[in-house]
């Protein structure tokens, strides 16, 4: 099993990093939180132009996927730059539609996802009442459990946008009714596959958020002084930063390994490790930045307020640990 990215994969990461840095993703995220999707949609087009969404779309529908390893590398960068929008849900929605193997539906949705022309939000059973960024998505895919089996529909609108711990993650209840586009056991199986990809992409995004928080905190600790000395030279601060780095670096191979296997237990383990590491990085960043860390004016807040929601999105730590135990028990049987 190979954990190190290839030269081609590293070149892809560097190009995406440069693109996101030049596009001023934090400014787009602030506009998105205020309900202005224009800068975010422009950034979305650039991300799509880099081939990110095509990684989840099969070649038959104008994509290059499925390529989960490359997708994970991309989502780490999206997390590091605080890119807004239903990134995870669009990818997971593409995986769901592709797994159904229905050419008419695939041709209707997947080329648009790959090109960046379509944004998708996704709601599956057990994910709570809300869909992410339903107000900005071109389609809200909803999987319903009904007496006759699972049904996939395009929701007819959505309810009011609700407050979130992360203002950039805008939540709404999908509307009832809408066009039913698939039904039957295949929908349930496709939804489970899509949820696994969503969990993996969220783990990668959380890892990127944690890495951004650590980098910004290390930089600030080298600038902030007490008693004429940078606080980064204090032993207690060094230990706190080292613990944060270790947690993130322990999570990284789990995320990469899960992308290689796509096993449910591996993905759950990666999600747990990355989510907890990102949340710990947020707590460290807030403490070491002091009072300035609480201000919304500081871009640090964009990452601080993502860590907890990402830790719980697409599987809380408790649910993911249960999935790991369930997978271990099945392997021992």
GROMACS .gro file of C-alpha atoms in nm:
model
  333
    1UNK     CA    1   0.000   0.000   0.000
    2UNK     CA    2   0.147   0.335  -0.109
    3UNK     CA    3   0.091   0.634   0.116
    4UNK     CA    4   0.324   0.889  -0.048
    5UNK     CA    5   0.174   1.101  -0.327
    6UNK     CA    6   0.329   1.067  -0.671
    7UNK     CA    7   0.508   1.354  -0.842
    8UNK     CA    8   0.200   1.408  -1.060
    9UNK     CA    9  -0.027   1.423  -0.755
   10UNK     CA   10   0.204   1.668  -0.581
   11UNK     CA   11   0.208   1.889  -0.889
   12UNK     CA   12  -0.173   1.886  -0.885
   13UNK     CA   13  -0.173   1.991  -0.519
   14UNK     CA   14   0.073   2.274  -0.582
   15UNK     CA   15  -0.130   2.407  -0.874
   16UNK     CA   16  -0.454   2.396  -0.672
   17UNK     CA   17  -0.283   2.567  -0.378
   18UNK     CA   18  -0.161   2.846  -0.607
   19UNK     CA   19  -0.503   2.884  -0.766
   20UNK     CA   20  -0.683   2.913  -0.432
   21UNK     CA   21  -0.425   3.155  -0.292
   22UNK     CA   22  -0.456   3.382  -0.596
   23UNK     CA   23  -0.837   3.369  -0.586
   24UNK     CA   24  -0.863   3.505  -0.229
   25UNK     CA   25  -1.085   3.222  -0.103
   26UNK     CA   26  -1.136   3.384   0.242
   27UNK     CA   27  -1.301   3.686   0.080
   28UNK     CA   28  -1.530   3.456  -0.117
   29UNK     CA   29  -1.613   3.271   0.204
   30UNK     CA   30  -1.708   3.594   0.383
   31UNK     CA   31  -1.935   3.693   0.094
   32UNK     CA   32  -2.092   3.346   0.094
   33UNK     CA   33  -2.170   3.375   0.465
   34UNK     CA   34  -2.347   3.706   0.393
   35UNK     CA   35  -2.561   3.543   0.124
   36UNK     CA   36  -2.365   3.678  -0.175
   37UNK     CA   37  -2.277   3.369  -0.382
   38UNK     CA   38  -2.121   3.549  -0.678
   39UNK     CA   39  -1.754   3.539  -0.563
   40UNK     CA   40  -1.803   3.183  -0.442
   41UNK     CA   41  -1.946   3.070  -0.776
   42UNK     CA   42  -1.652   3.232  -0.956
   43UNK     CA   43  -1.415   3.043  -0.728
   44UNK     CA   44  -1.622   2.727  -0.787
   45UNK     CA   45  -1.563   2.760  -1.162
   46UNK     CA   46  -1.188   2.786  -1.106
   47UNK     CA   47  -1.190   2.481  -0.880
   48UNK     CA   48  -1.383   2.290  -1.144
   49UNK     CA   49  -1.140   2.410  -1.410
   50UNK     CA   50  -0.861   2.254  -1.207
   51UNK     CA   51  -1.046   1.922  -1.241
   52UNK     CA   52  -1.152   1.873  -0.879
   53UNK     CA   53  -1.515   1.776  -0.937
   54UNK     CA   54  -1.426   1.565  -1.240
   55UNK     CA   55  -1.235   1.339  -0.999
   56UNK     CA   56  -1.568   1.199  -0.875
   57UNK     CA   57  -1.730   1.170  -1.219
   58UNK     CA   58  -1.672   0.868  -1.445
   59UNK     CA   59  -1.513   0.917  -1.787
   60UNK     CA   60  -1.842   0.818  -1.955
   61UNK     CA   61  -1.990   1.144  -1.822
   62UNK     CA   62  -1.699   1.377  -1.905
   63UNK     CA   63  -1.509   1.317  -1.581
   64UNK     CA   64  -1.177   1.148  -1.503
   65UNK     CA   65  -1.282   0.943  -1.200
   66UNK     CA   66  -1.344   0.794  -0.972
   67UNK     CA   67  -1.008   0.895  -0.823
   68UNK     CA   68  -1.050   0.906  -0.442
   69UNK     CA   69  -0.682   0.962  -0.362
   70UNK     CA   70  -0.659   1.271  -0.580
   71UNK     CA   71  -0.993   1.388  -0.443
   72UNK     CA   72  -0.861   1.365  -0.087
   73UNK     CA   73  -0.551   1.565  -0.177
   74UNK     CA   74  -0.773   1.830  -0.335
   75UNK     CA   75  -1.005   1.853  -0.035
   76UNK     CA   76  -0.714   1.903   0.202
   77UNK     CA   77  -0.628   2.213  -0.002
   78UNK     CA   78  -0.991   2.328  -0.012
   79UNK     CA   79  -0.994   2.304   0.367
   80UNK     CA   80  -0.662   2.486   0.401
   81UNK     CA   81  -0.798   2.778   0.198
   82UNK     CA   82  -1.150   2.785   0.351
   83UNK     CA   83  -1.323   2.749   0.014
   84UNK     CA   84  -1.702   2.794   0.051
   85UNK     CA   85  -1.995   2.601  -0.094
   86UNK     CA   86  -2.137   2.247  -0.091
   87UNK     CA   87  -1.808   2.097  -0.206
   88UNK     CA   88  -1.846   1.766  -0.024
   89UNK     CA   89  -2.213   1.733  -0.110
   90UNK     CA   90  -2.156   1.797  -0.480
   91UNK     CA   91  -1.892   1.526  -0.495
   92UNK     CA   92  -2.106   1.285  -0.294
   93UNK     CA   93  -2.407   1.360  -0.512
   94UNK     CA   94  -2.202   1.279  -0.821
   95UNK     CA   95  -2.093   0.950  -0.664
   96UNK     CA   96  -2.454   0.864  -0.584
   97UNK     CA   97  -2.577   0.935  -0.938
   98UNK     CA   98  -2.285   0.747  -1.094
   99UNK     CA   99  -2.346   0.446  -0.868
  100UNK     CA  100  -2.707   0.422  -0.990
  101UNK     CA  101  -2.577   0.359  -1.342
  102UNK     CA  102  -2.880   0.518  -1.507
  103UNK     CA  103  -2.754   0.684  -1.828
  104UNK     CA  104  -3.037   0.934  -1.863
  105UNK     CA  105  -2.994   1.070  -1.511
  106UNK     CA  106  -2.617   1.055  -1.540
  107UNK     CA  107  -2.611   1.258  -1.862
  108UNK     CA  108  -2.851   1.507  -1.709
  109UNK     CA  109  -2.638   1.584  -1.400
  110UNK     CA  110  -2.283   1.453  -1.412
  111UNK     CA  111  -2.129   1.653  -1.701
  112UNK     CA  112  -2.250   1.971  -1.533
  113UNK     CA  113  -2.093   1.868  -1.203
  114UNK     CA  114  -1.762   1.786  -1.369
  115UNK     CA  115  -1.750   2.120  -1.553
  116UNK     CA  116  -1.857   2.323  -1.250
  117UNK     CA  117  -2.180   2.432  -1.413
  118UNK     CA  118  -2.392   2.254  -1.151
  119UNK     CA  119  -2.373   2.268  -0.774
  120UNK     CA  120  -2.545   1.998  -0.573
  121UNK     CA  121  -2.653   1.960  -0.214
  122UNK     CA  122  -2.732   1.615  -0.078
  123UNK     CA  123  -2.949   1.484   0.203
  124UNK     CA  124  -2.955   1.117   0.301
  125UNK     CA  125  -3.128   0.931   0.586
  126UNK     CA  126  -2.959   0.978   0.923
  127UNK     CA  127  -2.795   1.306   0.823
  128UNK     CA  128  -3.030   1.525   1.027
  129UNK     CA  129  -3.300   1.760   0.899
  130UNK     CA  130  -3.077   2.002   0.709
  131UNK     CA  131  -2.906   2.016   0.372
  132UNK     CA  132  -2.592   2.226   0.332
  133UNK     CA  133  -2.614   2.535   0.110
  134UNK     CA  134  -2.951   2.437  -0.033
  135UNK     CA  135  -3.006   2.806  -0.111
  136UNK     CA  136  -2.702   2.812  -0.340
  137UNK     CA  137  -2.729   2.466  -0.498
  138UNK     CA  138  -2.872   2.413  -0.844
  139UNK     CA  139  -3.016   2.079  -0.730
  140UNK     CA  140  -3.087   1.937  -0.385
  141UNK     CA  141  -3.074   1.558  -0.404
  142UNK     CA  142  -3.279   1.390  -0.132
  143UNK     CA  143  -3.288   1.020  -0.049
  144UNK     CA  144  -3.612   0.925   0.127
  145UNK     CA  145  -3.688   0.599   0.304
  146UNK     CA  146  -4.042   0.497   0.211
  147UNK     CA  147  -4.251   0.186   0.259
  148UNK     CA  148  -4.188   0.084  -0.099
  149UNK     CA  149  -3.812   0.138  -0.063
  150UNK     CA  150  -3.560   0.417  -0.105
  151UNK     CA  151  -3.642   0.704  -0.340
  152UNK     CA  152  -3.416   0.967  -0.490
  153UNK     CA  153  -3.579   1.300  -0.574
  154UNK     CA  154  -3.484   1.651  -0.669
  155UNK     CA  155  -3.630   1.859  -0.387
  156UNK     CA  156  -3.876   2.132  -0.470
  157UNK     CA  157  -3.702   2.426  -0.306
  158UNK     CA  158  -3.602   2.454   0.058
  159UNK     CA  159  -3.704   2.609   0.387
  160UNK     CA  160  -3.555   2.919   0.553
  161UNK     CA  161  -3.178   2.938   0.587
  162UNK     CA  162  -3.083   2.856   0.945
  163UNK     CA  163  -2.798   2.981   1.163
  164UNK     CA  164  -2.493   2.759   1.188
  165UNK     CA  165  -2.186   2.751   1.409
  166UNK     CA  166  -1.999   2.824   1.087
  167UNK     CA  167  -2.177   3.108   0.903
  168UNK     CA  168  -2.024   2.990   0.576
  169UNK     CA  169  -2.208   2.657   0.613
  170UNK     CA  170  -2.565   2.770   0.539
  171UNK     CA  171  -2.829   2.516   0.643
  172UNK     CA  172  -3.186   2.466   0.523
  173UNK     CA  173  -3.450   2.195   0.529
  174UNK     CA  174  -3.505   2.051   0.179
  175UNK     CA  175  -3.851   2.112   0.038
  176UNK     CA  176  -4.105   1.833   0.021
  177UNK     CA  177  -4.206   1.683  -0.310
  178UNK     CA  178  -4.021   1.740  -0.630
  179UNK     CA  179  -3.924   1.513  -0.918
  180UNK     CA  180  -3.855   1.148  -0.833
  181UNK     CA  181  -3.559   1.042  -1.049
  182UNK     CA  182  -3.486   0.691  -0.913
  183UNK     CA  183  -3.631   0.435  -0.676
  184UNK     CA  184  -3.560   0.089  -0.541
  185UNK     CA  185  -3.282  -0.100  -0.360
  186UNK     CA  186  -3.014   0.049  -0.585
  187UNK     CA  187  -3.088   0.394  -0.442
  188UNK     CA  188  -3.019   0.279  -0.086
  189UNK     CA  189  -2.692   0.114  -0.191
  190UNK     CA  190  -2.585   0.422  -0.389
  191UNK     CA  191  -2.670   0.647  -0.094
  192UNK     CA  192  -2.448   0.441   0.137
  193UNK     CA  193  -2.161   0.469  -0.110
  194UNK     CA  194  -2.214   0.843  -0.146
  195UNK     CA  195  -2.221   0.891   0.232
  196UNK     CA  196  -1.888   0.708   0.259
  197UNK     CA  197  -1.730   0.940   0.002
  198UNK     CA  198  -1.881   1.239   0.182
  199UNK     CA  199  -1.730   1.122   0.508
  200UNK     CA  200  -1.390   1.078   0.343
  201UNK     CA  201  -1.397   1.419   0.174
  202UNK     CA  202  -1.505   1.582   0.501
  203UNK     CA  203  -1.214   1.415   0.680
  204UNK     CA  204  -0.974   1.557   0.421
  205UNK     CA  205  -1.132   1.901   0.446
  206UNK     CA  206  -1.103   1.891   0.826
  207UNK     CA  207  -0.738   1.793   0.797
  208UNK     CA  208  -0.678   2.096   0.575
  209UNK     CA  209  -0.856   2.322   0.824
  210UNK     CA  210  -0.637   2.190   1.105
  211UNK     CA  211  -0.319   2.244   0.903
  212UNK     CA  212  -0.422   2.603   0.825
  213UNK     CA  213  -0.496   2.674   1.191
  214UNK     CA  214  -0.161   2.532   1.299
  215UNK     CA  215   0.034   2.729   1.037
  216UNK     CA  216  -0.134   3.056   1.133
  217UNK     CA  217  -0.084   2.991   1.503
  218UNK     CA  218   0.286   2.910   1.463
  219UNK     CA  219   0.331   3.233   1.267
  220UNK     CA  220   0.146   3.438   1.528
  221UNK     CA  221   0.334   3.278   1.819
  222UNK     CA  222   0.657   3.391   1.658
  223UNK     CA  223   0.532   3.750   1.638
  224UNK     CA  224   0.346   3.795   1.966
  225UNK     CA  225   0.575   3.892   2.251
  226UNK     CA  226   0.552   3.883   2.630
  227UNK     CA  227   0.824   4.029   2.852
  228UNK     CA  228   1.013   4.113   2.535
  229UNK     CA  229   1.019   3.750   2.416
  230UNK     CA  230   0.812   3.578   2.143
  231UNK     CA  231   0.557   3.350   2.309
  232UNK     CA  232   0.654   3.079   2.063
  233UNK     CA  233   0.978   3.035   2.255
  234UNK     CA  234   0.794   2.936   2.575
  235UNK     CA  235   0.814   2.566   2.654
  236UNK     CA  236   0.442   2.530   2.727
  237UNK     CA  237   0.354   2.690   2.393
  238UNK     CA  238   0.599   2.467   2.208
  239UNK     CA  239   0.447   2.158   2.367
  240UNK     CA  240   0.094   2.267   2.276
  241UNK     CA  241   0.192   2.329   1.915
  242UNK     CA  242   0.383   2.001   1.899
  243UNK     CA  243   0.081   1.808   2.027
  244UNK     CA  244  -0.133   1.973   1.761
  245UNK     CA  245   0.115   1.885   1.487
  246UNK     CA  246   0.140   1.523   1.602
  247UNK     CA  247  -0.238   1.479   1.599
  248UNK     CA  248  -0.263   1.619   1.247
  249UNK     CA  249   0.028   1.412   1.119
  250UNK     CA  250  -0.121   1.097   1.273
  251UNK     CA  251  -0.451   1.173   1.098
  252UNK     CA  252  -0.292   1.233   0.757
  253UNK     CA  253  -0.193   0.869   0.678
  254UNK     CA  254  -0.533   0.747   0.799
  255UNK     CA  255  -0.703   0.980   0.552
  256UNK     CA  256  -0.472   0.879   0.268
  257UNK     CA  257  -0.507   0.511   0.359
  258UNK     CA  258  -0.886   0.535   0.363
  259UNK     CA  259  -0.877   0.687   0.014
  260UNK     CA  260  -0.690   0.379  -0.106
  261UNK     CA  261  -0.922   0.121   0.050
  262UNK     CA  262  -1.257   0.303   0.075
  263UNK     CA  263  -1.344   0.051   0.347
  264UNK     CA  264  -1.616   0.178   0.581
  265UNK     CA  265  -1.408   0.121   0.896
  266UNK     CA  266  -1.102   0.290   0.744
  267UNK     CA  267  -1.304   0.593   0.636
  268UNK     CA  268  -1.463   0.617   0.980
  269UNK     CA  269  -1.123   0.598   1.151
  270UNK     CA  270  -0.989   0.870   0.923
  271UNK     CA  271  -1.290   1.091   0.989
  272UNK     CA  272  -1.253   1.050   1.366
  273UNK     CA  273  -0.880   1.125   1.368
  274UNK     CA  274  -0.898   1.421   1.130
  275UNK     CA  275  -1.205   1.573   1.292
  276UNK     CA  276  -1.065   1.550   1.644
  277UNK     CA  277  -0.724   1.682   1.531
  278UNK     CA  278  -0.882   1.981   1.356
  279UNK     CA  279  -1.096   2.062   1.660
  280UNK     CA  280  -0.790   2.039   1.886
  281UNK     CA  281  -0.603   2.270   1.646
  282UNK     CA  282  -0.889   2.520   1.671
  283UNK     CA  283  -0.875   2.519   2.049
  284UNK     CA  284  -0.498   2.565   2.043
  285UNK     CA  285  -0.525   2.848   1.790
  286UNK     CA  286  -0.788   3.027   1.994
  287UNK     CA  287  -0.592   3.001   2.317
  288UNK     CA  288  -0.257   3.109   2.172
  289UNK     CA  289  -0.403   3.399   1.975
  290UNK     CA  290  -0.558   3.536   2.292
  291UNK     CA  291  -0.841   3.789   2.274
  292UNK     CA  292  -0.777   3.873   1.907
  293UNK     CA  293  -0.872   3.514   1.821
  294UNK     CA  294  -1.234   3.584   1.912
  295UNK     CA  295  -1.277   3.862   1.657
  296UNK     CA  296  -1.464   3.799   1.331
  297UNK     CA  297  -1.246   4.059   1.160
  298UNK     CA  298  -0.947   3.823   1.179
  299UNK     CA  299  -0.951   3.566   0.898
  300UNK     CA  300  -0.858   3.303   1.156
  301UNK     CA  301  -1.228   3.293   1.248
  302UNK     CA  302  -1.308   3.136   0.911
  303UNK     CA  303  -1.115   2.825   1.010
  304UNK     CA  304  -1.194   2.834   1.382
  305UNK     CA  305  -1.565   2.814   1.312
  306UNK     CA  306  -1.529   2.530   1.064
  307UNK     CA  307  -1.350   2.285   1.290
  308UNK     CA  308  -1.639   2.178   1.514
  309UNK     CA  309  -1.904   2.149   1.237
  310UNK     CA  310  -1.665   1.947   1.019
  311UNK     CA  311  -1.585   1.721   1.311
  312UNK     CA  312  -1.955   1.632   1.336
  313UNK     CA  313  -2.061   1.649   0.969
  314UNK     CA  314  -2.126   1.317   0.793
  315UNK     CA  315  -2.066   1.122   1.112
  316UNK     CA  316  -1.997   1.241   1.465
  317UNK     CA  317  -1.691   1.098   1.644
  318UNK     CA  318  -1.919   0.862   1.837
  319UNK     CA  319  -2.084   0.730   1.519
  320UNK     CA  320  -1.751   0.693   1.344
  321UNK     CA  321  -1.597   0.506   1.637
  322UNK     CA  322  -1.895   0.273   1.637
  323UNK     CA  323  -1.837   0.212   1.264
  324UNK     CA  324  -1.472   0.131   1.332
  325UNK     CA  325  -1.569  -0.119   1.603
  326UNK     CA  326  -1.834  -0.270   1.379
  327UNK     CA  327  -1.581  -0.312   1.100
  328UNK     CA  328  -1.326  -0.466   1.336
  329UNK     CA  329  -1.584  -0.713   1.468
  330UNK     CA  330  -1.680  -0.813   1.115
  331UNK     CA  331  -1.313  -0.870   1.026
  332UNK     CA  332  -1.264  -1.092   1.334
  333UNK     CA  333  -1.574  -1.301   1.263
   0.00000   0.00000   0.00000
